[in-house]
XYZ file of C-alpha atoms in Angstrom:
652
model
C 125.944 94.756 174.015
C 127.372 91.382 173.005
C 129.679 93.019 170.449
C 130.807 95.673 172.945
C 131.833 93.018 175.467
C 133.445 90.499 173.099
C 134.802 92.737 170.338
C 132.978 90.588 167.756
C 130.803 91.817 164.891
C 127.563 89.940 165.416
C 124.780 91.344 163.203
C 122.636 93.999 164.903
C 119.615 95.949 163.669
C 116.946 98.281 164.972
C 114.129 95.716 164.851
C 113.300 92.493 166.737
C 114.144 89.004 165.492
C 117.691 89.520 164.176
C 119.290 86.890 166.421
C 117.773 83.449 165.775
C 120.646 81.245 166.959
C 122.931 81.283 169.984
C 126.172 83.167 169.332
C 129.218 82.730 171.594
C 132.169 84.985 172.437
C 134.660 85.699 175.207
C 136.302 88.541 177.086
C 138.964 88.549 179.790
C 138.874 90.906 182.779
C 141.026 90.841 185.925
C 142.620 87.539 184.834
C 139.178 85.899 184.524
C 137.855 84.721 181.164
C 134.108 85.033 180.655
C 132.317 83.057 177.953
C 129.161 84.821 176.777
C 126.202 83.292 174.945
C 124.004 85.768 173.074
C 120.509 84.269 173.108
C 117.710 85.196 170.684
C 115.475 87.938 172.039
C 112.208 87.135 173.792
C 109.499 89.078 175.592
C 108.530 86.213 177.891
C 109.676 82.790 179.096
C 106.434 81.450 177.599
C 107.676 81.406 173.967
C 105.486 82.120 170.952
C 108.050 81.271 168.236
C 111.052 78.992 167.633
C 113.673 81.674 168.279
C 112.030 82.561 171.612
C 111.896 78.858 172.458
C 115.683 78.601 171.984
C 116.194 81.451 174.456
C 113.739 80.103 177.027
C 115.082 76.547 176.999
C 118.630 77.883 177.391
C 117.665 79.550 180.663
C 116.414 76.280 182.153
C 119.012 73.670 183.167
C 116.771 70.781 182.077
C 117.519 71.588 178.433
C 121.162 72.638 178.706
C 122.909 70.306 181.139
C 126.160 70.283 179.152
C 126.516 74.061 179.328
C 124.717 75.522 182.308
C 125.109 79.271 182.685
C 126.648 80.773 185.828
C 125.059 84.194 185.316
C 122.075 85.451 183.321
C 122.514 89.030 182.115
C 119.123 90.550 181.272
C 119.726 93.256 178.630
C 116.771 95.615 178.206
C 116.000 98.935 176.518
C 116.122 101.661 179.161
C 113.466 103.610 177.229
C 111.007 100.690 177.464
C 111.612 99.625 181.054
C 107.992 98.787 181.972
C 107.453 96.481 178.989
C 110.697 94.570 179.508
C 110.363 94.154 183.268
C 107.931 91.289 182.576
C 110.796 89.163 181.220
C 113.181 90.442 183.907
C 110.898 89.364 186.756
C 110.336 85.978 185.122
C 114.087 85.337 184.848
C 114.571 86.472 188.460
C 112.003 83.837 189.471
C 114.165 81.099 187.910
C 116.356 81.636 190.998
C 119.652 81.905 189.162
C 122.379 84.550 189.642
C 121.237 87.565 187.577
C 122.171 91.114 186.654
C 120.077 93.704 184.812
C 121.723 95.810 182.080
C 119.872 99.006 181.141
C 121.185 99.457 177.623
C 120.758 102.696 175.619
C 120.716 104.570 178.932
C 121.870 107.718 177.128
C 118.673 107.733 175.034
C 116.562 107.465 178.180
C 118.370 110.531 179.583
C 117.781 112.452 176.330
C 114.072 111.696 176.623
C 114.097 112.976 180.218
C 113.387 109.475 181.577
C 114.945 109.494 185.058
C 115.627 105.980 186.376
C 116.585 105.511 190.029
C 118.915 102.511 189.564
C 119.522 102.128 193.328
C 115.768 101.829 193.984
C 115.409 99.478 190.996
C 118.124 97.222 192.479
C 116.209 97.181 195.759
C 112.886 96.337 194.098
C 114.328 93.571 191.903
C 116.929 92.280 194.329
C 119.732 92.086 191.700
C 122.543 94.431 190.540
C 121.523 96.993 187.890
C 124.009 98.562 185.438
C 123.191 101.509 183.142
C 125.199 101.134 179.893
C 125.509 102.761 176.487
C 126.876 99.925 174.358
C 127.464 102.132 171.307
C 130.152 104.271 172.956
C 130.865 101.677 175.685
C 129.938 104.086 178.482
C 129.390 102.122 181.707
C 131.014 99.021 180.236
C 134.045 99.125 182.544
C 131.858 99.253 185.667
C 129.829 96.331 184.325
C 132.987 94.236 183.814
C 134.279 95.157 187.274
C 131.073 94.024 188.971
C 129.660 91.292 186.736
C 130.814 88.602 189.177
C 128.622 90.159 191.870
C 125.530 88.692 190.223
C 123.402 86.846 192.768
C 120.061 85.138 193.240
C 117.325 87.586 194.209
C 115.427 86.990 197.426
C 112.358 88.617 195.816
C 109.601 86.413 194.382
C 107.154 87.687 191.756
C 105.374 84.404 190.973
C 102.459 82.934 192.907
C 102.590 79.124 192.732
C 99.067 78.499 194.022
C 97.933 76.872 190.750
C 100.967 74.624 190.222
C 99.786 71.698 192.365
C 96.559 71.444 190.342
C 98.598 71.193 187.142
C 101.132 68.660 188.404
C 102.062 67.711 192.003
C 105.758 67.502 191.049
C 105.898 71.229 190.197
C 107.030 73.392 193.091
C 108.330 76.649 191.569
C 108.358 78.882 188.494
C 111.434 77.184 186.985
C 109.608 73.832 187.082
C 106.654 75.410 185.257
C 108.860 76.835 182.466
C 110.511 73.443 181.958
C 107.165 71.627 182.135
C 105.599 73.634 179.290
C 108.176 72.088 176.900
C 107.939 68.572 178.330
C 104.178 68.036 178.273
C 102.393 67.037 175.072
C 98.901 66.889 176.568
C 96.721 69.619 175.020
C 94.637 70.119 178.172
C 97.761 70.563 180.279
C 99.188 73.005 177.708
C 95.958 75.005 177.909
C 96.257 74.977 181.722
C 99.843 76.285 181.434
C 98.568 79.037 179.139
C 95.905 80.023 181.687
C 98.544 80.154 184.434
C 100.643 82.358 182.141
C 97.750 84.805 181.680
C 97.012 85.024 185.411
C 100.713 85.323 186.199
C 101.175 88.175 183.701
C 98.276 90.104 185.243
C 99.786 89.754 188.727
C 103.262 90.615 187.494
C 102.130 93.839 185.840
C 100.560 94.947 189.110
C 104.026 94.607 190.675
C 105.711 96.142 187.616
C 103.442 99.213 187.741
C 104.374 99.675 191.396
C 108.117 99.248 190.663
C 107.882 101.654 187.738
C 106.157 104.329 189.841
C 108.865 104.021 192.518
C 111.869 104.036 190.147
C 111.005 106.098 187.061
C 110.100 109.707 186.376
C 109.381 110.821 182.807
C 109.340 114.601 182.280
C 108.357 114.692 178.597
C 107.945 112.517 175.540
C 109.429 114.740 172.814
C 111.311 111.940 171.108
C 108.437 109.474 171.151
C 106.067 112.180 169.851
C 108.496 112.757 166.954
C 108.353 109.026 166.230
C 104.544 109.228 166.226
C 104.621 112.192 163.837
C 106.895 110.339 161.420
C 104.715 107.225 161.670
C 101.646 109.153 160.514
C 103.396 109.310 157.129
C 105.428 106.082 157.022
C 102.537 103.905 158.232
C 99.891 105.521 156.044
C 98.265 102.902 153.773
C 98.792 105.025 150.658
C 101.763 107.320 151.307
C 103.601 104.626 153.259
C 103.373 102.162 150.384
C 104.372 104.823 147.826
C 107.375 105.726 149.983
C 108.355 102.040 150.186
C 108.318 101.813 146.373
C 110.165 105.144 146.089
C 112.937 103.918 148.400
C 113.404 100.820 146.238
C 113.396 102.944 143.064
C 116.139 105.244 144.390
C 118.149 102.254 145.614
C 118.340 100.584 142.190
C 119.062 103.844 140.391
C 121.969 104.574 142.735
C 123.363 101.038 142.425
C 124.163 101.733 138.769
C 125.055 105.428 139.119
C 127.406 105.128 142.096
C 128.958 101.802 141.074
C 129.992 102.936 137.578
C 133.407 104.448 138.383
C 134.673 101.793 140.845
C 133.468 99.077 138.436
C 135.400 100.630 135.555
C 138.486 100.915 137.781
C 138.313 97.218 138.757
C 137.856 96.243 135.092
C 140.901 98.357 134.189
C 143.047 96.742 136.904
C 142.123 93.189 135.873
C 142.591 93.998 132.172
C 146.082 95.404 132.674
C 147.002 92.730 135.227
C 145.864 89.895 132.951
C 147.835 91.293 129.993
C 150.941 91.769 132.149
C 150.837 88.215 133.550
C 150.169 86.760 130.100
C 153.328 88.462 128.784
C 155.747 87.704 131.627
C 154.854 84.027 132.079
C 156.231 81.469 129.606
C 153.705 80.421 126.982
C 152.020 77.128 127.731
C 149.366 75.457 129.867
C 150.331 77.195 133.149
C 150.027 80.596 131.468
C 146.684 79.618 129.945
C 145.360 78.239 133.268
C 146.214 81.411 135.201
C 145.080 83.894 132.536
C 142.067 82.175 130.961
C 141.091 80.048 133.955
C 141.746 81.632 137.349
C 141.950 85.361 136.540
C 139.057 85.259 134.082
C 136.833 83.493 136.610
C 137.755 85.698 139.582
C 137.443 88.966 137.629
C 133.917 87.966 136.663
C 132.918 88.245 140.346
C 135.217 90.942 141.790
C 134.017 93.463 139.203
C 130.553 93.399 140.808
C 131.720 94.159 144.380
C 130.679 97.868 144.143
C 127.069 96.912 143.390
C 127.028 94.310 146.169
C 128.516 96.772 148.687
C 125.954 99.447 147.805
C 123.079 96.990 148.152
C 124.186 95.919 151.642
C 124.816 99.528 152.651
C 121.251 100.558 151.791
C 119.819 97.496 153.571
C 121.914 98.311 156.654
C 120.619 101.902 156.716
C 116.993 100.733 156.482
C 117.557 98.212 159.290
C 119.391 100.584 161.631
C 116.932 103.441 161.167
C 113.956 101.410 162.424
C 112.157 101.468 159.071
C 112.205 97.680 158.609
C 109.672 97.094 161.387
C 107.456 99.805 159.868
C 107.471 98.019 156.519
C 106.432 94.837 158.326
C 103.595 96.579 160.188
C 102.419 98.542 157.142
C 102.190 95.485 154.881
C 100.575 93.170 157.460
C 97.041 93.740 156.144
C 98.188 92.867 152.617
C 100.114 89.814 153.814
C 97.080 88.405 155.661
C 95.171 88.246 152.386
C 97.810 86.009 150.804
C 98.221 83.596 153.725
C 101.107 85.081 155.737
C 101.487 88.023 158.124
C 103.586 91.149 158.611
C 106.386 89.256 160.356
C 107.027 87.434 157.083
C 107.979 90.728 155.441
C 111.217 91.115 157.424
C 112.784 87.820 156.210
C 111.328 88.404 152.727
C 112.908 91.874 152.447
C 116.121 90.653 154.093
C 116.393 87.916 151.457
C 117.378 90.674 149.020
C 120.764 90.186 150.715
C 120.703 86.395 151.108
C 118.014 83.720 151.334
C 119.888 81.530 153.847
C 119.785 83.801 156.960
C 116.329 84.993 155.901
C 114.941 81.436 156.005
C 116.509 81.054 159.450
C 114.877 84.382 160.367
C 111.424 82.841 159.869
C 111.824 81.335 163.346
C 110.226 84.541 164.647
C 106.956 83.544 162.911
C 104.871 81.657 165.466
C 102.264 80.169 163.099
C 103.514 76.923 161.463
C 101.635 77.376 158.180
C 102.708 81.004 157.747
C 106.324 80.032 158.479
C 106.331 77.169 155.924
C 104.806 79.380 153.223
C 107.370 82.119 153.931
C 110.249 79.616 153.708
C 108.954 78.247 150.392
C 108.594 81.675 148.727
C 111.778 83.380 149.992
C 114.012 82.020 147.136
C 111.807 83.831 144.598
C 113.045 87.180 145.931
C 116.212 88.244 144.118
C 119.243 87.924 146.395
C 122.650 89.589 146.103
C 124.065 86.495 144.338
C 121.795 87.265 141.368
C 123.036 90.852 141.172
C 126.210 90.033 139.139
C 124.074 88.091 136.631
C 121.516 90.903 136.387
C 124.164 93.605 136.071
C 126.058 91.754 133.329
C 123.016 90.935 131.182
C 121.374 94.352 131.686
C 124.624 96.035 130.594
C 124.410 94.022 127.328
C 120.781 95.038 126.791
C 121.187 98.741 127.609
C 124.230 101.005 127.546
C 125.004 103.473 130.325
C 123.570 106.384 128.343
C 120.135 104.771 127.916
C 117.702 107.043 129.733
C 113.985 107.613 130.175
C 113.918 111.269 131.110
C 116.298 111.680 134.067
C 116.208 107.984 134.943
C 118.721 105.336 133.946
C 117.100 102.419 132.076
C 119.604 99.982 133.628
C 118.347 100.946 137.087
C 114.715 100.648 135.981
C 115.371 97.175 134.520
C 117.036 96.092 137.767
C 114.117 97.402 139.827
C 111.693 95.541 137.538
C 113.496 92.233 138.210
C 113.403 92.765 141.978
C 109.721 93.758 141.916
C 109.052 90.695 139.742
C 110.636 88.573 142.474
C 108.425 90.102 145.177
C 105.293 89.808 143.021
C 105.972 86.158 142.164
C 106.631 85.396 145.851
C 103.273 86.867 146.849
C 101.414 85.020 144.056
C 103.136 81.782 145.117
C 102.017 82.468 148.714
C 98.389 82.699 147.567
C 98.679 79.336 145.790
C 100.467 77.650 148.715
C 97.883 79.041 151.147
C 95.237 77.178 149.171
C 97.065 73.821 149.350
C 98.639 73.911 152.843
C 96.021 73.417 155.572
C 96.262 74.365 159.245
C 93.825 75.172 162.061
C 96.447 76.979 164.140
C 95.509 80.421 165.426
C 97.041 83.442 163.677
C 98.122 86.696 165.274
C 100.649 89.436 164.608
C 102.530 91.335 167.300
C 105.640 93.416 166.591
C 107.485 96.132 168.487
C 108.005 99.367 166.554
C 111.370 100.753 167.716
C 112.107 104.460 167.832
C 113.628 106.002 164.728
C 117.357 106.327 165.069
C 120.089 107.840 162.949
C 121.898 104.814 161.467
C 125.079 103.936 163.336
C 127.739 104.373 160.635
C 130.165 101.935 162.268
C 127.511 99.183 162.281
C 126.683 99.793 158.621
C 130.315 99.857 157.475
C 131.126 96.741 159.506
C 128.135 94.915 158.015
C 129.086 95.928 154.451
C 132.704 94.789 154.900
C 131.627 91.514 156.518
C 129.038 90.757 153.837
C 131.367 91.637 150.948
C 134.140 89.482 152.438
C 131.702 86.614 152.849
C 130.465 87.104 149.284
C 133.998 87.211 147.872
C 135.505 84.354 149.848
C 132.515 82.020 149.795
C 131.935 82.584 146.087
C 135.690 82.833 145.467
C 136.402 79.323 146.763
C 133.716 77.863 144.530
C 134.780 79.934 141.531
C 138.457 79.002 141.915
C 137.597 75.308 142.005
C 135.124 75.527 139.120
C 137.463 77.726 137.050
C 140.250 75.135 137.283
C 137.896 72.276 136.400
C 136.300 74.255 133.567
C 139.678 75.303 132.170
C 140.760 71.648 132.093
C 137.490 70.511 130.486
C 137.677 73.340 127.947
C 141.299 72.659 126.931
C 141.288 68.875 126.800
C 139.327 66.282 124.866
C 139.364 62.609 124.028
C 138.464 62.644 120.323
C 140.970 62.404 117.483
C 139.368 65.479 115.905
C 140.212 67.483 119.045
C 143.900 66.482 118.808
C 143.986 67.313 115.096
C 142.458 70.779 115.609
C 144.813 71.547 118.498
C 147.807 70.562 116.332
C 146.552 72.870 113.578
C 146.346 75.737 116.070
C 149.895 75.086 117.275
C 151.264 75.022 113.716
C 149.296 78.030 112.505
C 149.577 81.118 114.743
C 147.749 83.613 112.551
C 145.417 82.137 109.935
C 141.877 81.436 111.161
C 143.038 81.377 114.803
C 139.652 82.402 116.280
C 137.830 79.701 114.319
C 140.285 77.015 115.453
C 139.967 78.059 119.136
C 136.179 77.914 118.942
C 136.401 74.485 117.313
C 138.729 73.210 120.064
C 136.299 74.384 122.743
C 133.382 72.722 120.963
C 135.246 69.382 120.719
C 136.578 69.515 124.307
C 135.092 67.675 127.278
C 133.176 70.856 128.179
C 131.830 71.115 124.629
C 130.683 67.489 124.597
C 128.918 67.982 127.957
C 127.306 71.193 126.746
C 126.048 69.531 123.559
C 124.417 66.792 125.654
C 122.231 69.274 127.552
C 121.699 71.724 124.677
C 118.441 70.111 123.439
C 116.848 70.791 126.868
C 117.779 74.482 126.981
C 117.626 75.290 123.246
C 113.899 76.218 123.479
C 114.911 78.948 125.974
C 117.359 80.443 123.453
C 120.437 79.142 125.288
C 123.382 77.467 123.571
C 125.655 74.825 125.081
C 128.059 77.424 126.536
C 125.265 79.053 128.524
C 124.160 75.526 129.487
C 127.508 74.819 131.161
C 127.181 78.069 133.134
C 123.665 77.058 134.208
C 124.986 73.749 135.549
C 127.921 75.252 137.478
C 125.726 77.993 138.949
C 123.725 75.398 140.888
C 126.576 75.645 143.402
C 125.852 79.388 143.712
C 124.098 81.732 141.299
C 126.989 84.196 141.030
C 129.202 81.411 139.640
C 127.356 81.922 136.324
C 129.400 85.055 135.612
C 132.736 83.443 136.492
C 131.895 80.414 134.348
C 130.990 82.578 131.352
C 134.235 84.504 131.748
C 136.285 81.270 131.812
C 134.474 79.636 128.877
C 134.693 82.654 126.599
C 138.322 83.315 127.540
C 139.220 79.699 126.702
C 137.299 79.588 123.454
C 138.044 82.990 122.011
C 140.962 84.606 120.368
C 139.614 88.044 121.150
C 141.647 90.830 122.698
C 142.322 89.948 126.326
C 141.748 93.612 127.207
C 138.043 93.153 126.447
C 135.656 93.045 129.389
C 133.308 90.068 129.725
C 130.435 92.284 128.560
C 132.353 93.216 125.399
C 133.257 89.575 124.768
C 129.635 88.450 125.060
C 128.378 91.280 122.845
C 130.879 90.300 120.146
C 129.798 86.628 120.089
C 128.065 85.582 116.850
C 126.362 82.435 115.629
C 128.764 80.869 113.112
C 125.799 79.635 111.007
C 123.862 82.904 110.732
C 126.582 85.408 111.710
C 124.010 87.085 113.987
C 124.678 88.075 117.618
C 124.122 85.260 120.118
C 123.056 87.554 122.938
C 119.982 89.075 121.349
C 117.381 90.936 123.476
C 115.249 87.761 123.457
C 118.122 85.625 124.816
C 119.128 88.258 127.387
C 115.586 88.652 128.747
C 115.145 84.880 128.752
C 118.293 84.588 130.894
C 117.191 87.381 133.220
C 113.762 85.846 133.764
C 115.263 82.385 134.285
C 117.618 83.675 136.994
C 114.886 85.837 138.533
C 113.052 82.616 139.423
C 115.500 79.679 139.377
C 116.499 78.076 142.684
C 120.174 77.602 141.821
C 121.623 77.601 145.307
C 122.478 74.422 147.189
C 122.779 76.356 150.474
C 119.130 77.470 150.246
C 117.937 73.897 149.737
C 120.074 72.705 152.662
C 118.834 75.380 155.077
C 115.200 74.733 154.040
C 115.673 71.089 155.038
C 117.334 72.098 158.312
C 114.520 74.471 159.258
C 111.617 72.211 158.218
C 113.201 68.891 159.342
C 111.764 67.145 156.262
C 112.965 66.637 152.661
C 109.396 67.093 151.398
C 109.532 70.881 151.669
C 112.873 71.531 149.881
C 111.742 69.059 147.181
C 108.478 71.002 146.681
C 110.438 74.246 146.718
C 112.948 73.075 144.094
C 110.352 71.517 141.761
C 107.801 74.343 141.663
C 110.438 77.087 141.316
C 112.352 75.187 138.586
C 109.149 74.617 136.587
C 108.258 78.289 137.016
C 111.721 79.440 135.874
C 111.771 77.198 132.794
C 108.198 78.042 131.742
C 108.591 81.810 132.231
C 111.908 81.833 130.361
C 110.403 79.787 127.518
C 107.432 82.142 127.131
C 109.580 85.287 127.264
C 112.057 84.005 124.650
C 109.402 82.967 122.136
C 107.371 86.132 122.694
C 110.368 88.418 122.082
C 111.815 86.274 119.328
């Protein structure tokens, strides 16, 4: 609804809890500009989680004096009118100008749910607008009449108990504000009791309103949803289907991404060679070819895999399956110290940990929310995908198969399942150490199954890929320039001597001289300093530099490797990064550097390592204390180092 009015592309999905912060947009109609705030969803003005609290406080002037709203538009699902009228009647009792928007009105008509909007207006005392926000049907009438919002003369709240709670409270709006202001536990319990009694009275009114305004001829669609749920929510078949979906996803990521990846590699290879030839030889040429282009190509080449990952996530979200996964796994989650609501941010963190940590605001229990925040970085996000894809392609070629299945896809699925498994094991451990007496409960709405809205999915994929490219691109550009400088300059006399030898000798031992220059450069000196720490993991100083730079963002690892090996190698510039890494040999033993032991050590390290400054920052913002991001960083770093160490020495 918000996107339809403003023309923006705010994230939407077919499950509750997507919006956790206030989003703002504008539209102009009849020479009047309207500013719209999209609040997080809530079922009641008595919030049970942080995201609901944001919405409830925003509706009360006491908490938003700088931006008080002129109109409150209550957007509800026309197919679930009775359930959502609880919130509608509560907002009406705030005595602010309101309108009611019956969204997805077309679906209600398909299900033979006949809503008498004129009678509903009479019963509620506010304007009611049926709308289909997907095709914008009814949107023009809404814009034409939105200014007709008014305060209802109807009252649904009985204030008989308010004076006993506090003499200063005179109406429902005072009660909603008071529940946030008081810190007294007895008074909070009294507010809760008033809430229970109020809800009982409200539903008596709601049942009457529903009987007057709604006729439902059949429930064909909802019965279809129930039939599908007998399979998808089955403890055995549901879980097997969940694993099957993930299996297909990772197989397709490699199968479908192969051709576009090869095309991107071809374009960068030809483009790099062309630019290298037309530009005058010298430092500018070297900076552009071996610095900027090498770094950027190391990320752009993985866009097909990233796009496919987001596309599959979007389909799962829009279909309504995500809530089912949450409900189905709730019993398992309880045993490890969290609940089913934790599954949505955990699964969503396959895309990115940052919004997923923010998404934990829907979890009402403090302990369960903290545990979920602390384990989310263990789930492999899209930023790890370029690292996984590169290293897996070194380990296994495209023709490697187990029966009809691609080994690359199986290896990728293993790494993602490893992330989930480690997150759940970490939750068990954290549940033992973190203590809380707060009550636990799990309530989630299971939406109807819907055919994914293609426009939503495509928009999400484009938005996410652009964010991935530009956010990572800025970092990679900066790091590529710095790395190029550090790799091509040094302070020692030996560095100057070797560089002079390279300039004077254009053919003899050129590769050896370039490698020597890189080793004696500033980057080489830095790498040698940290090499003793990472040597037990099988990593050399070049990999060490990439580990350091990737603390800015994990995907920077690939760009850094591309820059380092372009600067320090005399290899054919038409080689892909994978081919360059596979050709690297230890000058002492003449054996490949990227052995299976080293590759698996790298994969396991990145499967666990918390190399993302944004994740640490958002953990602090959500927990309001540096203790939690510090615990998160320390335990995950120790886990990554130890696991990588064990894997390398076992395989070596």
